[in-house]
Amino acid sequence: MKATSIVEFVRDTYKTDEFIPLHAPTFNGNEKAYVTETIDSTFVSSVGKFVDDFERKIEAYTGTAKAVATVNGTAALHAALYMADVQRGDLVITQALTFVATCNALYHMGAKPIFVDVSPVSLGLCPKAVEAFLSEHAEITEAGCIHKHTGKRIKAVVPMHTFGHPVELDELVAVCLKWDLVLVEDAAESLGSFYKGKHTGTIGDVSAVSFNGNKIITTGGGGMVLCKTQELGVRTKHVTTTAKVPHPYEFLHDEPGFNYRMPNLNAALGCAQIEVIEQYLVQKRSLAHQYMSLFEGTDIKYVVEPKYAKSNYWLNAIICPDVELREQLLQETNAAGVMTRPIWKLMHRLPMFENAMCGDLTQSEFLEAHLINLPSTPIETK
Ligand SMILES: *Cc1c(COP(=O)(O)O)cnc(C)c1O
């Protein structure tokens, strides 16, 4: 496969001679009307009806018990870990192959990541790798799951649904039950992705979604905490909105809170975007099928959704047979104005996580060296 075939296909698809980004937002619905409405009403900030509307819409769409809007996905993840009762000094198992935000949220909780491998099926956290790490290094005590060598508590498992492809959740739930761990899903990339008919982010106890400008729908910047129970949802809303006790005029705050609430202005954009998510999903699936045909019978493997899942196909990804071809394709496509990108550097290679504990990372290292993301903006295709 040559870079010119990819460039030609992408240009033909997007019908432009200009620079083609990896993922750009599109606004064809009620975005302007709703945003204008917030400006006309002056309720652009922390109070306004769109925040509630957007939360109820996300609840209806995902089936979660309660959704709580936040300023961004990282804040949603931070709040989710806080609600999961991750404490300073705890260890948390996550994948080495993820976007840095997953680990930043852990870091700011005072927790330390343990990096284990991803599954070749989902590109997300591998349940077998988690079990292998735990059975070698952990034991269950009265204080919970303890890392034998350091004596530290392992509190949670944070899988990330890479590029929107759902991880093997049943198996991860079983591992978490066996080892007394909380499951927190980083569903930042997977709005619109379903695991055996259930929306991602609704299986873990508490999860995070992102509405950053490059995600499947956007609020400019924004996120959402998905809570498995009403009770957890009510507490999350309280904690993420300065923990203020309702009162007509007094300032009473009953615990240390976050100011993580999403402004009404952003929520207005989100309400318009969630109305058309179905259309984006259809367009993305169709684009994914066209990429599949392009790479069929070549030395390049297109990453398809796992059999048990319906993916949102947020970012299209291919796996090159060798590092040299990967480098060549990255260089030539980018030089031709078609944005392509390698996958993230593995987390344990970053300076702030270089001393983190790691399991075997064979699959993560393979993907780190061979994967490329391709332009994925949803578009009307043939
Ligand atoms: C986008 C993303 C986030 C964070 O979202 P922001 O809204 O940008 O803070 C977290 N985790 C993953 C895996 C992401 O892709």
Short mmCIF file of C-alpha atoms and ligand atoms in Angstrom, two decimals:
data_model
loop_
_atom_site.label_atom_id
_atom_site.label_comp_id
_atom_site.label_asym_id
_atom_site.label_seq_id
_atom_site.Cartn_x
_atom_site.Cartn_y
_atom_site.Cartn_z
CA MET A 1 0.00 0.00 0.00
CA LYS A 2 1.32 3.42 -0.99
CA ALA A 3 0.72 6.77 0.71
CA THR A 4 -0.59 8.15 -2.59
CA SER A 5 -3.52 5.69 -2.56
CA ILE A 6 -4.46 6.82 0.95
CA VAL A 7 -4.12 10.51 0.04
CA GLU A 8 -6.19 10.00 -3.10
CA PHE A 9 -8.92 8.12 -1.21
CA VAL A 10 -9.11 10.72 1.56
CA ARG A 11 -9.17 13.67 -0.86
CA ASP A 12 -11.83 11.94 -2.92
CA THR A 13 -13.91 11.34 0.22
CA TYR A 14 -13.67 14.84 1.64
CA LYS A 15 -13.69 16.50 -1.82
CA THR A 16 -11.19 19.22 -1.02
CA ASP A 17 -7.67 20.22 -2.01
CA GLU A 18 -7.10 21.90 1.33
CA PHE A 19 -5.58 20.50 4.52
CA ILE A 20 -7.62 17.58 5.90
CA PRO A 21 -7.56 17.29 9.70
CA LEU A 22 -7.88 14.09 11.71
CA HIS A 23 -11.22 15.08 13.17
CA ALA A 24 -13.15 18.34 12.93
CA PRO A 25 -16.53 19.20 14.45
CA THR A 26 -19.55 19.83 12.22
CA PHE A 27 -22.51 22.05 13.09
CA ASN A 28 -25.58 21.52 10.93
CA GLY A 29 -28.31 21.39 13.55
CA ASN A 30 -29.68 23.71 16.23
CA GLU A 31 -26.26 24.80 17.51
CA LYS A 32 -26.58 28.49 16.54
CA ALA A 33 -30.17 28.73 17.73
CA TYR A 34 -29.45 27.26 21.18
CA VAL A 35 -26.21 29.18 21.73
CA THR A 36 -27.93 32.42 20.70
CA GLU A 37 -30.72 31.60 23.13
CA THR A 38 -28.24 31.45 26.04
CA ILE A 39 -26.74 34.80 25.03
CA ASP A 40 -30.15 36.45 24.68
CA SER A 41 -31.13 35.09 28.09
CA THR A 42 -27.79 36.20 29.68
CA PHE A 43 -27.58 32.74 31.30
CA VAL A 44 -24.27 31.79 29.72
CA SER A 45 -22.50 30.60 32.84
CA SER A 46 -23.09 28.25 35.75
CA VAL A 47 -26.89 28.52 35.83
CA GLY A 48 -29.31 27.74 33.00
CA LYS A 49 -31.67 25.19 31.55
CA PHE A 50 -29.35 23.72 28.93
CA VAL A 51 -27.10 22.05 31.52
CA ASP A 52 -30.07 20.11 32.95
CA ASP A 53 -31.43 19.42 29.46
CA PHE A 54 -28.08 18.10 28.28
CA GLU A 55 -27.68 15.86 31.32
CA ARG A 56 -31.20 14.41 30.84
CA LYS A 57 -30.49 13.87 27.11
CA ILE A 58 -27.26 12.00 27.86
CA GLU A 59 -29.10 9.89 30.46
CA ALA A 60 -31.78 9.01 27.92
CA TYR A 61 -29.23 8.22 25.23
CA THR A 62 -26.82 6.14 27.32
CA GLY A 63 -29.27 4.65 29.80
CA THR A 64 -27.10 5.68 32.75
CA ALA A 65 -28.86 6.32 36.08
CA LYS A 66 -27.48 9.82 36.35
CA ALA A 67 -25.25 12.05 34.22
CA VAL A 68 -23.38 15.05 35.62
CA ALA A 69 -21.95 17.64 33.20
CA THR A 70 -18.41 18.94 33.77
CA VAL A 71 -15.98 21.46 32.20
CA ASN A 72 -14.07 18.77 30.34
CA GLY A 73 -13.43 15.04 30.15
CA THR A 74 -10.35 15.16 32.37
CA ALA A 75 -12.40 16.87 35.10
CA ALA A 76 -15.11 14.21 34.66
CA LEU A 77 -12.48 11.51 35.12
CA HIS A 78 -11.00 13.27 38.16
CA ALA A 79 -14.48 13.51 39.69
CA ALA A 80 -15.22 9.85 38.80
CA LEU A 81 -12.05 8.68 40.58
CA TYR A 82 -12.94 10.87 43.56
CA MET A 83 -16.39 9.27 43.68
CA ALA A 84 -14.79 5.83 43.40
CA ASP A 85 -13.02 6.71 46.66
CA VAL A 86 -9.53 6.46 45.22
CA GLN A 87 -7.26 7.80 47.95
CA ARG A 88 -3.82 9.38 48.09
CA GLY A 89 -1.25 6.57 47.92
CA ASP A 90 -3.59 4.07 46.24
CA LEU A 91 -2.60 2.14 43.15
CA VAL A 92 -4.88 2.06 40.12
CA ILE A 93 -4.61 -0.36 37.20
CA THR A 94 -4.90 1.13 33.74
CA GLN A 95 -3.55 0.66 30.24
CA ALA A 96 -0.14 1.95 29.10
CA LEU A 97 -1.68 2.67 25.72
CA THR A 98 -3.97 5.63 26.38
CA PHE A 99 -4.21 9.39 26.11
CA VAL A 100 -2.32 11.10 28.95
CA ALA A 101 -5.53 12.51 30.50
CA THR A 102 -6.38 9.09 31.95
CA CYS A 103 -3.17 9.14 33.99
CA ASN A 104 -3.22 12.85 34.77
CA ALA A 105 -6.54 12.40 36.55
CA LEU A 106 -5.02 9.55 38.57
CA TYR A 107 -1.97 11.63 39.37
CA HIS A 108 -4.04 14.51 40.71
CA MET A 109 -5.87 12.10 43.02
CA GLY A 110 -2.48 11.28 44.53
CA ALA A 111 -2.79 7.74 43.14
CA LYS A 112 -0.19 5.85 41.14
CA PRO A 113 -0.92 3.99 37.92
CA ILE A 114 0.00 0.38 37.27
CA PHE A 115 0.31 -0.11 33.52
CA VAL A 116 -0.84 -3.39 32.03
CA ASP A 117 -1.28 -4.54 28.48
CA VAL A 118 -4.13 -3.98 26.04
CA SER A 119 -6.08 -6.63 24.19
CA PRO A 120 -5.48 -7.15 20.47
CA VAL A 121 -9.26 -7.46 20.07
CA SER A 122 -10.26 -4.10 21.58
CA LEU A 123 -6.96 -2.14 21.80
CA GLY A 124 -8.18 -1.40 25.33
CA LEU A 125 -7.33 -2.85 28.74
CA CYS A 126 -6.93 -6.64 28.54
CA PRO A 127 -8.79 -8.56 31.29
CA LYS A 128 -6.31 -11.44 31.07
CA ALA A 129 -3.40 -9.05 31.57
CA VAL A 130 -5.11 -7.50 34.61
CA GLU A 131 -5.76 -10.95 36.09
CA ALA A 132 -2.17 -12.01 35.38
CA PHE A 133 -0.77 -8.94 37.14
CA LEU A 134 -3.06 -9.36 40.14
CA SER A 135 -2.51 -13.08 40.60
CA GLU A 136 1.23 -12.52 40.57
CA HIS A 137 1.43 -9.35 42.68
CA ALA A 138 -1.72 -8.92 44.77
CA GLU A 139 -3.63 -10.46 47.65
CA ILE A 140 -7.03 -9.86 49.17
CA THR A 141 -6.95 -8.75 52.79
CA GLU A 142 -9.42 -7.10 55.14
CA ALA A 143 -8.15 -3.75 53.85
CA GLY A 144 -9.05 -4.77 50.29
CA CYS A 145 -6.77 -5.68 47.41
CA ILE A 146 -3.17 -5.15 48.45
CA HIS A 147 -0.06 -5.00 46.28
CA LYS A 148 2.16 -7.51 48.09
CA HIS A 149 5.55 -5.92 47.50
CA THR A 150 4.66 -2.33 48.50
CA GLY A 151 1.75 -3.00 50.85
CA LYS A 152 -0.26 -0.34 49.00
CA ARG A 153 -3.94 -0.71 48.26
CA ILE A 154 -5.01 -1.35 44.67
CA LYS A 155 -8.33 0.47 44.53
CA ALA A 156 -9.61 0.60 40.98
CA VAL A 157 -9.32 -0.52 37.38
CA VAL A 158 -9.60 2.12 34.65
CA PRO A 159 -10.05 0.73 31.13
CA MET A 160 -10.22 3.13 28.19
CA HIS A 161 -12.31 2.37 25.09
CA THR A 162 -9.60 3.14 22.54
CA PHE A 163 -10.84 5.04 19.46
CA GLY A 164 -14.38 4.13 20.55
CA HIS A 165 -13.92 0.33 20.49
CA PRO A 166 -15.42 -1.15 23.69
CA VAL A 167 -13.15 -3.23 25.93
CA GLU A 168 -14.11 -6.72 27.13
CA LEU A 169 -16.30 -5.47 29.97
CA ASP A 170 -17.87 -8.73 31.24
CA GLU A 171 -14.42 -10.16 31.83
CA LEU A 172 -13.18 -6.95 33.48
CA VAL A 173 -16.25 -6.85 35.75
CA ALA A 174 -15.47 -10.43 36.81
CA VAL A 175 -11.84 -9.56 37.61
CA CYS A 176 -12.96 -6.50 39.61
CA LEU A 177 -15.46 -8.58 41.59
CA LYS A 178 -12.89 -11.26 42.33
CA TRP A 179 -10.27 -8.75 43.50
CA ASP A 180 -12.55 -6.22 45.20
CA LEU A 181 -11.79 -3.37 42.79
CA VAL A 182 -13.92 -0.49 41.53
CA LEU A 183 -14.41 -0.30 37.76
CA VAL A 184 -14.11 3.25 36.39
CA GLU A 185 -14.51 3.47 32.60
CA ASP A 186 -12.66 6.16 30.67
CA ALA A 187 -15.36 6.44 28.02
CA ALA A 188 -14.01 9.77 26.75
CA GLU A 189 -13.79 8.44 23.17
CA SER A 190 -16.78 6.13 23.13
CA LEU A 191 -20.02 8.11 23.23
CA GLY A 192 -22.24 6.14 20.83
CA SER A 193 -20.38 2.85 21.41
CA PHE A 194 -22.24 -0.13 22.83
CA TYR A 195 -21.02 -3.25 24.59
CA LYS A 196 -23.46 -6.15 24.10
CA GLY A 197 -26.25 -3.59 23.70
CA LYS A 198 -25.29 -1.51 26.73
CA HIS A 199 -23.75 1.91 26.30
CA THR A 200 -20.09 2.14 27.29
CA GLY A 201 -19.66 3.97 30.58
CA THR A 202 -22.80 2.40 32.08
CA ILE A 203 -21.21 -0.86 33.24
CA GLY A 204 -18.51 0.54 35.50
CA ASP A 205 -19.58 2.07 38.81
CA VAL A 206 -18.74 5.52 37.56
CA SER A 207 -17.38 6.67 34.19
CA ALA A 208 -16.26 9.70 32.24
CA VAL A 209 -17.15 11.00 28.76
CA SER A 210 -15.52 13.90 26.88
CA PHE A 211 -17.03 16.50 24.57
CA ASN A 212 -13.75 18.06 23.50
CA GLY A 213 -13.69 19.54 19.99
CA ASN A 214 -12.19 16.40 18.46
CA LYS A 215 -14.67 13.91 19.97
CA ILE A 216 -17.77 12.50 18.24
CA ILE A 217 -19.93 15.34 19.58
CA THR A 218 -18.59 18.52 21.14
CA THR A 219 -19.57 21.26 23.57
CA GLY A 220 -16.40 23.23 22.74
CA GLY A 221 -14.93 21.81 25.92
CA GLY A 222 -16.88 19.58 28.23
CA GLY A 223 -17.35 16.24 29.86
CA MET A 224 -19.89 14.12 31.69
CA VAL A 225 -19.69 11.79 34.66
CA LEU A 226 -21.96 8.76 34.19
CA CYS A 227 -23.11 7.34 37.53
CA LYS A 228 -24.48 3.86 38.03
CA THR A 229 -26.92 4.84 40.80
CA GLN A 230 -29.11 7.86 41.56
CA GLU A 231 -27.43 8.24 44.91
CA LEU A 232 -23.95 8.37 43.42
CA GLY A 233 -25.22 10.83 40.81
CA VAL A 234 -26.66 13.19 43.40
CA ARG A 235 -23.37 13.12 45.35
CA THR A 236 -21.36 13.68 42.16
CA LYS A 237 -23.45 16.71 41.21
CA HIS A 238 -23.00 18.10 44.73
CA VAL A 239 -19.24 17.61 44.82
CA THR A 240 -18.62 18.94 41.29
CA THR A 241 -20.62 22.13 41.99
CA THR A 242 -18.70 23.39 45.07
CA ALA A 243 -20.68 21.17 47.50
CA LYS A 244 -23.10 23.99 48.22
CA VAL A 245 -26.00 23.23 50.50
CA PRO A 246 -29.17 24.72 48.95
CA HIS A 247 -30.27 27.89 50.76
CA PRO A 248 -32.01 31.05 49.54
CA TYR A 249 -29.00 33.25 50.39
CA GLU A 250 -26.47 31.67 52.79
CA PHE A 251 -23.14 30.26 51.65
CA LEU A 252 -22.87 26.87 53.22
CA HIS A 253 -20.58 24.22 51.74
CA ASP A 254 -20.44 20.90 53.55
CA GLU A 255 -17.30 19.28 52.08
CA PRO A 256 -14.35 20.21 49.83
CA GLY A 257 -15.90 20.58 46.39
CA PHE A 258 -14.77 21.05 42.81
CA ASN A 259 -15.94 23.82 40.52
CA TYR A 260 -16.24 21.48 37.58
CA ARG A 261 -19.67 22.50 36.30
CA MET A 262 -20.21 22.93 32.58
CA PRO A 263 -21.26 26.46 31.54
CA ASN A 264 -24.75 26.78 30.06
CA LEU A 265 -23.21 28.17 26.86
CA ASN A 266 -21.37 24.90 26.28
CA ALA A 267 -24.35 22.78 27.27
CA ALA A 268 -26.44 24.58 24.61
CA LEU A 269 -23.99 23.36 21.98
CA GLY A 270 -24.15 19.87 23.49
CA CYS A 271 -27.97 19.75 23.33
CA ALA A 272 -27.86 20.51 19.62
CA GLN A 273 -25.06 18.00 19.00
CA ILE A 274 -26.66 15.06 20.82
CA GLU A 275 -29.79 15.58 18.69
CA VAL A 276 -27.80 14.56 15.60
CA ILE A 277 -25.47 11.90 17.03
CA GLU A 278 -27.33 9.16 15.16
CA GLN A 279 -26.46 10.81 11.86
CA TYR A 280 -22.77 11.07 12.83
CA LEU A 281 -22.75 7.40 13.80
CA VAL A 282 -24.19 6.33 10.44
CA GLN A 283 -21.68 8.50 8.59
CA LYS A 284 -18.77 7.18 10.63
CA ARG A 285 -19.77 3.57 10.08
CA SER A 286 -20.05 4.19 6.36
CA LEU A 287 -16.61 5.87 6.28
CA ALA A 288 -15.17 2.95 8.26
CA HIS A 289 -16.54 0.50 5.68
CA GLN A 290 -14.95 2.47 2.88
CA TYR A 291 -11.58 2.39 4.63
CA MET A 292 -12.09 -1.37 5.12
CA SER A 293 -12.54 -1.83 1.35
CA LEU A 294 -9.51 0.37 0.65
CA PHE A 295 -7.23 -1.82 2.76
CA GLU A 296 -8.79 -5.18 1.91
CA GLY A 297 -6.23 -7.56 0.42
CA THR A 298 -3.29 -5.25 1.26
CA ASP A 299 -0.46 -5.66 3.77
CA ILE A 300 -2.24 -3.17 6.04
CA LYS A 301 -4.80 -4.24 8.62
CA TYR A 302 -7.76 -1.97 9.25
CA VAL A 303 -8.89 -2.04 12.92
CA VAL A 304 -12.50 -3.29 13.12
CA GLU A 305 -14.91 -3.23 16.05
CA PRO A 306 -14.85 -6.26 18.37
CA LYS A 307 -17.53 -8.89 17.57
CA TYR A 308 -19.37 -8.29 20.86
CA ALA A 309 -19.65 -4.55 20.31
CA LYS A 310 -21.07 -1.78 18.20
CA SER A 311 -18.37 0.87 18.00
CA ASN A 312 -18.81 4.55 17.21
CA TYR A 313 -15.71 4.27 14.96
CA TRP A 314 -14.54 7.57 16.42
CA LEU A 315 -11.02 7.40 14.98
CA ASN A 316 -10.13 5.13 12.09
CA ALA A 317 -6.95 3.16 12.66
CA ILE A 318 -4.70 0.90 10.61
CA ILE A 319 -1.85 -1.39 11.57
CA CYS A 320 1.21 -1.40 9.32
CA PRO A 321 3.24 -4.56 8.78
CA ASP A 322 6.48 -2.85 9.77
CA VAL A 323 7.88 0.30 11.33
CA GLU A 324 9.47 1.53 8.08
CA LEU A 325 6.19 1.54 6.17
CA ARG A 326 4.50 3.28 9.10
CA GLU A 327 7.11 6.06 9.09
CA GLN A 328 6.85 6.45 5.33
CA LEU A 329 3.04 6.64 5.35
CA LEU A 330 3.02 9.17 8.21
CA GLN A 331 5.56 11.37 6.45
CA GLU A 332 4.04 11.26 2.99
CA THR A 333 0.40 11.70 3.99
CA ASN A 334 1.19 14.63 6.28
CA ALA A 335 3.41 16.21 3.62
CA ALA A 336 0.45 15.92 1.23
CA GLY A 337 -1.81 17.83 3.65
CA VAL A 338 -3.72 14.77 4.86
CA MET A 339 -3.35 14.55 8.61
CA THR A 340 -2.47 11.13 9.98
CA ARG A 341 -1.02 10.38 13.38
CA PRO A 342 0.81 7.68 15.26
CA ILE A 343 -0.85 6.34 18.40
CA TRP A 344 0.19 7.88 21.75
CA LYS A 345 3.58 7.18 23.28
CA LEU A 346 3.09 4.57 26.00
CA MET A 347 2.47 6.19 29.37
CA HIS A 348 5.45 4.65 31.16
CA ARG A 349 7.77 6.42 28.70
CA LEU A 350 6.59 9.88 29.86
CA PRO A 351 8.82 11.49 32.49
CA MET A 352 6.12 11.72 35.18
CA PHE A 353 5.20 8.04 34.90
CA GLU A 354 8.58 6.48 34.12
CA ASN A 355 8.82 4.86 37.55
CA ALA A 356 5.33 3.36 37.42
CA MET A 357 4.83 -0.37 37.84
CA CYS A 358 4.21 -2.22 34.60
CA GLY A 359 3.02 -5.65 33.56
CA ASP A 360 4.01 -7.28 30.29
CA LEU A 361 3.34 -4.71 27.52
CA THR A 362 3.94 -6.75 24.35
CA GLN A 363 0.70 -5.79 22.62
CA SER A 364 0.92 -2.11 23.63
CA GLU A 365 4.47 -1.89 22.30
CA PHE A 366 3.45 -3.51 19.04
CA LEU A 367 0.59 -1.05 18.52
CA GLU A 368 2.77 1.89 19.56
CA ALA A 369 5.15 1.04 16.71
CA HIS A 370 2.67 0.02 14.00
CA LEU A 371 -0.57 1.98 14.30
CA ILE A 372 -1.72 5.03 12.34
CA ASN A 373 -4.93 7.06 12.75
CA LEU A 374 -6.61 8.33 9.61
CA PRO A 375 -8.93 11.30 8.98
CA SER A 376 -12.28 10.51 10.61
CA THR A 377 -14.52 13.57 10.46
CA PRO A 378 -18.04 12.29 9.81
CA ILE A 379 -19.16 13.11 6.30
CA GLU A 380 -21.84 12.15 3.81
CA THR A 381 -20.28 9.23 1.88
CA LYS A 382 -21.34 7.34 -1.22
C1 LIG B 1 -10.25 13.18 25.17
C2 LIG B 1 -9.85 12.24 26.20
C3 LIG B 1 -9.89 12.55 27.58
C4 LIG B 1 -10.12 13.89 28.16
O1 LIG B 1 -10.98 14.72 27.64
P1 LIG B 1 -10.82 16.31 27.69
O2 LIG B 1 -12.25 16.71 27.50
O3 LIG B 1 -9.95 16.68 26.56
O4 LIG B 1 -10.29 16.70 29.02
C5 LIG B 1 -9.61 11.57 28.49
N1 LIG B 1 -9.26 10.33 28.12
C6 LIG B 1 -9.17 10.01 26.81
C7 LIG B 1 -8.78 8.63 26.46
C8 LIG B 1 -9.45 10.94 25.81
O5 LIG B 1 -9.33 10.58 24.54
#
